[in-house]
Coordinates of C-alpha atoms in Angstrom, one line a residue:
X1 CA 3.0 -14.8 17.3
X2 CA 1.6 -13.4 14.3
X3 CA 3.4 -11.9 11.2
X4 CA 0.8 -8.9 10.9
X5 CA -1.1 -7.1 13.6
X6 CA -4.2 -7.1 11.4
X7 CA -4.5 -10.9 11.2
X8 CA -5.1 -11.2 15.0
X9 CA -5.0 -8.3 17.2
X10 CA -5.0 -10.3 20.5
X11 CA -1.4 -11.6 19.9
X12 CA 1.9 -10.1 19.8
X13 CA 2.9 -9.5 16.1
X14 CA 6.1 -9.2 14.1
X15 CA 5.8 -6.0 11.9
X16 CA 7.0 -5.2 8.3
X17 CA 10.3 -3.5 8.9
X18 CA 10.8 -0.5 7.0
X19 CA 14.2 1.1 6.0
X20 CA 14.9 4.5 7.8
X21 CA 14.2 6.7 5.0
X22 CA 12.9 9.9 4.0
X23 CA 9.4 10.8 5.3
X24 CA 7.3 11.7 2.2
X25 CA 4.8 14.5 3.2
X26 CA 4.0 16.4 0.2
X27 CA 2.0 17.7 -2.6
X28 CA 0.2 15.0 -4.7
X29 CA 0.4 16.5 -8.0
X30 CA -1.3 15.1 -11.0
X31 CA -1.9 11.3 -11.1
X32 CA 1.3 8.9 -12.2
X33 CA -0.1 5.4 -12.0
X34 CA 1.9 2.3 -11.1
X35 CA 0.7 -1.4 -11.3
X36 CA 1.5 -4.3 -9.5
X37 CA 3.3 -6.5 -11.8
X38 CA 3.9 -10.4 -12.1
X39 CA 0.4 -11.5 -12.6
X40 CA -0.4 -14.5 -14.8
X41 CA -1.4 -13.3 -18.5
X42 CA -4.7 -14.3 -18.1
X43 CA -5.2 -12.2 -15.0
X44 CA -3.0 -9.2 -16.7
X45 CA -5.3 -9.3 -19.7
X46 CA -8.3 -8.7 -17.5
X47 CA -6.7 -5.8 -15.8
X48 CA -5.4 -4.3 -19.1
X49 CA -9.0 -4.3 -20.2
X50 CA -9.9 -2.3 -17.2
X51 CA -6.9 0.1 -17.6
X52 CA -7.2 0.5 -21.1
X53 CA -6.2 4.2 -22.1
X54 CA -4.5 4.7 -18.7
X55 CA -0.9 5.7 -18.8
X56 CA 0.7 3.6 -16.2
X57 CA 4.2 1.6 -15.4
X58 CA 4.6 -1.8 -14.1
X59 CA 5.9 -1.9 -10.6
X60 CA 9.6 -1.7 -9.7
X61 CA 11.6 0.2 -7.0
X62 CA 12.1 3.0 -9.4
X63 CA 8.7 3.3 -10.8
X64 CA 7.0 3.2 -7.5
X65 CA 9.1 6.2 -6.2
X66 CA 8.3 8.1 -9.3
X67 CA 4.6 7.3 -8.8
X68 CA 1.8 8.9 -6.6
X69 CA -0.7 6.1 -7.4
X70 CA -0.4 2.3 -7.0
X71 CA -2.9 -0.4 -8.4
X72 CA -2.4 -3.5 -6.3
X73 CA -3.4 -6.6 -8.0
X74 CA -3.1 -9.4 -5.3
X75 CA -5.1 -9.7 -2.4
X76 CA -3.8 -8.9 1.2
X77 CA -1.0 -6.8 2.4
X78 CA 2.0 -7.7 0.0
X79 CA 5.7 -6.5 -0.3
X80 CA 4.7 -4.3 -3.2
X81 CA 2.0 -2.5 -1.2
X82 CA 4.2 -2.0 1.5
X83 CA 6.7 -0.4 -0.7
X84 CA 4.3 1.7 -2.4
X85 CA 3.1 2.9 1.2
X86 CA 7.0 3.4 2.1
X87 CA 7.0 5.9 -1.0
X88 CA 3.7 7.7 0.1
X89 CA 1.8 6.5 -2.6
X90 CA -2.1 6.7 -2.6
X91 CA -3.3 2.9 -3.2
X92 CA -6.0 1.2 -4.7
X93 CA -6.4 -2.5 -3.5
X94 CA -8.5 -5.6 -3.8
X95 CA -10.8 -6.0 -0.7
X96 CA -9.2 -8.0 2.0
X97 CA -10.0 -8.1 5.7
X98 CA -6.3 -6.8 6.5
X99 CA -6.3 -4.1 3.8
X100 CA -9.7 -3.0 5.2
X101 CA -8.4 -2.9 9.0
X102 CA -5.2 -0.9 7.4
X103 CA -6.8 1.7 5.2
X104 CA -10.3 1.6 6.3
X105 CA -12.5 4.1 4.8
X106 CA -9.8 7.0 4.8
X107 CA -9.9 8.0 1.2
X108 CA -7.0 10.2 1.8
X109 CA -4.9 6.9 2.1
X110 CA -6.5 4.8 -0.6
X111 CA -9.5 2.9 -2.1
X112 CA -10.6 -0.7 -1.9
X113 CA -12.4 -2.3 -4.7
X114 CA -14.1 -5.6 -4.8
X115 CA -14.1 -6.3 -8.6
X116 CA -12.8 -4.8 -11.8
X117 CA -16.0 -2.7 -12.2
X118 CA -15.1 -1.1 -9.1
X119 CA -11.8 -0.6 -9.6
X120 CA -12.7 1.2 -13.1
X121 CA -14.9 3.5 -11.2
X122 CA -11.8 4.5 -8.8
X123 CA -9.4 5.0 -11.6
X124 CA -11.8 7.3 -13.4
X125 CA -12.3 9.2 -10.5
X126 CA -8.6 9.5 -9.6
X127 CA -8.1 10.4 -13.4
X128 CA -10.5 13.3 -12.9
X129 CA -8.7 14.8 -10.1
X130 CA -6.8 17.9 -10.8
X131 CA -4.6 17.6 -7.3
X132 CA -4.2 14.2 -5.5
X133 CA -4.4 14.1 -1.7
X134 CA -1.2 15.1 -0.1
X135 CA 1.4 12.3 -0.4
X136 CA 2.6 10.9 2.7
X137 CA 4.1 7.7 4.2
X138 CA 3.1 8.4 7.8
X139 CA 0.4 5.4 7.6
X140 CA 3.5 3.1 7.0
X141 CA 5.2 4.5 10.1
X142 CA 2.2 3.6 12.3
X143 CA 2.0 0.0 11.1
X144 CA 5.5 -1.0 10.8
X145 CA 9.0 -0.6 12.8
X146 CA 12.4 0.0 12.1
X147 CA 15.1 -2.5 13.0
X148 CA 15.8 -1.1 16.4
X149 CA 12.3 -0.4 17.4
X150 CA 11.5 -4.3 16.6
X151 CA 14.5 -5.3 18.7
X152 CA 13.5 -3.3 21.5
X153 CA 9.9 -4.6 21.3
X154 CA 10.9 -8.0 21.1
X155 CA 13.3 -8.1 23.8
X156 CA 10.3 -6.7 26.1
X157 CA 8.3 -9.7 24.8
X158 CA 10.9 -12.0 25.7
X159 CA 11.7 -10.8 29.1
X160 CA 7.9 -11.0 29.8
X161 CA 7.6 -14.8 28.9

């Protein structure tokens, strides 16, 4: 059993369990950036250099819910990234196979960067937009389950063993 269907598509997976909350499906508005926190000081210094002059907040549930662009600093599918998707944020993430499979090349969901130079280019592009893409958490609903959905699916798997 896999914890994430993007790691191995050929085996049953235990999805991220989302809260049953509001569906975000609204106009994006002007960019409000949120940066994934909890980085070691040396790594944070490198990101601060790239984000110099950018108005951003460090991630917390409150700041993520108020933002519409989330900059992930950790590789892979993290709780912070899932939280940002839960609030319908446009995400900018470092490359990983899991994130590539999840977001793909859909530029309405997010951008993937391979290095800090590419991150800077994505940030500059997003800052130049007058209107962001429509804010939506439909991707999260496609890749996660509610507790009830998970229970039903898990019981089906157990019956078929």
